[in-house]
Amino acid sequence: QGNVQALYRIENHLLIGSDYGFYLYDIKKQLVHLIELSTAEELPTKHVLAFLRNDNQSVWVGTGNGVYLFDWKKQRVLNKILYSEDKKNGLSNGTVQALLKISDNQILVGTANYLNLIDLGDPHFKNISKNLKGNHLLNDNVIFSIYKENDDLWVGTSDGGLNLIRQGLAYHFTQHQND
């Protein structure tokens, strides 16, 4: 139901993220099951925008209300990382639009306001922004996609076009008229 925002296949199951929730589809049995990630005390997680494999049994699920580690075999939430006003103990924004694993303990989380680096070993949150003091790596804070190739990090943004971070330097590819 609704617009499909993300798809992920693991074994004989298809994870389907939509603007009405998160569905687990058993391909062999042709059965679909709606998954509710949030509890009654939290905001509902109706918008599911991204998936990222954690291991053979669990995936990270990017939602309109944070990121959840979901055990798809036992169908239960193992961990969740939500928005935090101080941006030090949680996400800079609750709307998670892109996920990328960069090491065993580190995940990049692209949100509607900043790119977040989460170190699961600590845990430690670092927000990568266009307007925080220090090196300005991004030219826009609304992140739609993230891709890593060797040591290059590509970041697709809303109004800043495509950003490339290579060896600590930032390159920005935007649309130019007649180009």
C-alpha atoms as one frame of an Amber mdcrd trajectory, in Angstrom:
protein
   0.000   0.000   0.000   1.289   3.509  -0.761   4.486   4.511  -2.525   7.334
   2.022  -2.276  10.386   3.901  -0.967  12.880   1.062  -0.434  13.352  -2.623
  -1.268  15.754  -5.159   0.156  15.957  -8.910  -0.442  17.381 -11.241   2.174
  17.149 -15.005   1.639  13.570 -15.775   0.557  12.113 -12.564   1.927  11.603
  -9.124   0.503  11.594  -6.131   2.824   9.368  -3.384   1.463   9.493   0.152
   2.808   6.604   2.428   1.943   4.958   5.605   3.131   2.455   3.406   4.998
   4.975   1.249   6.856   7.342  -1.672   6.566   6.285  -4.979   5.057   7.969
  -8.379   5.211   7.061 -10.497   2.170   7.746 -14.242   2.177   8.499 -15.010
  -1.483   7.947 -18.793  -1.247   4.699 -18.633   0.720   3.566 -15.431  -0.997
   2.530 -13.945   2.336   2.958 -10.340   3.389   3.134  -9.084   6.979   3.051
  -5.461   8.181   5.804  -4.775  10.740   5.428  -2.094  13.425   8.836  -0.923
  14.603   7.864   1.755  17.124   6.240   1.296  20.494   3.051   3.016  21.626
   5.082   5.739  23.423   7.025   6.712  20.266   5.968   8.459  17.112   4.733
   5.939  14.525   7.235   4.743  11.916   4.975   4.914   8.896   7.573   6.162
   6.395  10.281   3.565   5.718  12.897   4.993   3.360  16.058   2.837   3.545
  17.466  -0.589   4.430  21.007  -1.650   5.297  22.140  -5.201   6.017  23.738
  -5.628   9.433  24.300  -9.410   9.373  22.508 -12.576   8.197  19.694 -12.054
  10.642  19.247  -8.295  11.009  18.918  -5.107   8.982  18.959  -1.411   9.795
  15.688   0.256   8.788  15.681   3.992   8.078  12.304   5.560   8.888  10.640
   8.926   9.294  11.303   8.506  13.015  14.906   7.304  13.312  16.779   4.130
  12.467  15.907   0.686  13.855  17.939  -2.519  13.962  15.415  -5.225  13.081
  15.865  -8.996  13.465  13.854 -10.125  10.464  13.895 -13.818  11.464  12.473
 -13.274  14.959  10.587 -10.147  13.838  11.683  -7.910  16.687  13.541  -4.632
  17.182  17.055  -5.101  18.600  18.139  -1.456  18.760  16.936   1.985  17.771
  18.575   5.352  17.303  16.243   8.333  17.377  16.459  12.109  17.011  18.253
  13.992  19.793  17.985  17.742  20.278  21.602  17.976  21.458  22.783  16.062
  18.347  25.328  14.284  20.570  23.262  11.342  21.814  21.201  10.663  18.736
  20.396  11.681  15.209  20.376  15.295  14.048  16.984  14.679  12.419  14.453
  11.861  12.679  13.866  11.447   8.954  16.414   8.857   7.791  16.663   8.764
   3.996  19.929   6.882   3.339  22.143   4.341   5.124  25.674   3.175   4.364
  27.990   0.885   6.342  31.577   2.156   6.167  33.112  -0.316   8.636  31.986
  -3.040  11.044  31.134  -0.429  13.691  30.416   2.693  11.656  27.299   3.686
   9.738  26.593   6.857   7.794  23.008   7.999   8.209  21.676  10.560   5.746
  18.793  12.529   7.191  16.592  15.442   6.186  19.018  17.630   8.174  22.708
  16.575   8.216  24.727  13.506   7.459  25.373  11.569  10.697  28.302   9.273
  11.444  27.380   6.669  14.045  30.117   4.652  15.709  28.349   1.648  17.218
  31.431   0.649  19.201  31.269   3.741  21.390  28.428   4.786  20.602  29.407
   8.150  19.238  27.449  10.505  17.014  29.040  13.019  14.711  27.062  15.267
  12.406  28.604  16.263   9.107  27.063  19.542   8.047  27.409  22.388   5.608
  27.313  25.009   8.345  29.046  23.668  11.442  32.389  25.174  12.371  35.422
  23.525  10.868  35.735  21.902   7.470  32.620  22.352   5.371  32.441  19.103
   3.455  28.858  19.293   2.207  27.061  22.100   0.410  23.571  20.973   1.501
  22.191  19.276   4.612  19.285  17.329   3.076  20.753  13.919   2.220  18.994
  11.529  -0.182  21.680   8.972  -0.998  25.174   7.844   0.037  27.626   5.668
  -1.886  31.190   4.639  -1.038  33.655   3.559  -3.708  37.163   2.774  -2.449
  38.052   5.893  -0.412  35.578   8.168  -2.212  32.301   9.086  -0.532  29.501
  10.273  -2.818  26.559  12.114  -1.214  23.375  12.964  -3.117  21.643  16.038
  -1.705  18.427  17.964  -2.244  19.642  21.375  -3.420  23.427  20.885  -3.463
  23.583  18.310  -6.235  26.165  15.568  -5.913  28.955  15.951  -3.338  32.214
  13.978  -3.457  34.488  13.711  -0.436  37.934  12.531  -1.520  40.977  12.531
   0.760  39.406  15.109   3.090  38.530  17.492   0.258  35.030  18.270  -0.973
  33.918  18.539  -4.584  30.437  19.656  -5.597  28.677  18.744  -8.823  25.625
  20.883  -9.471  23.504  21.570 -12.485  24.651  24.435 -14.658  22.487  25.874
 -17.360  23.523  24.632 -20.843  25.801  21.971 -19.279
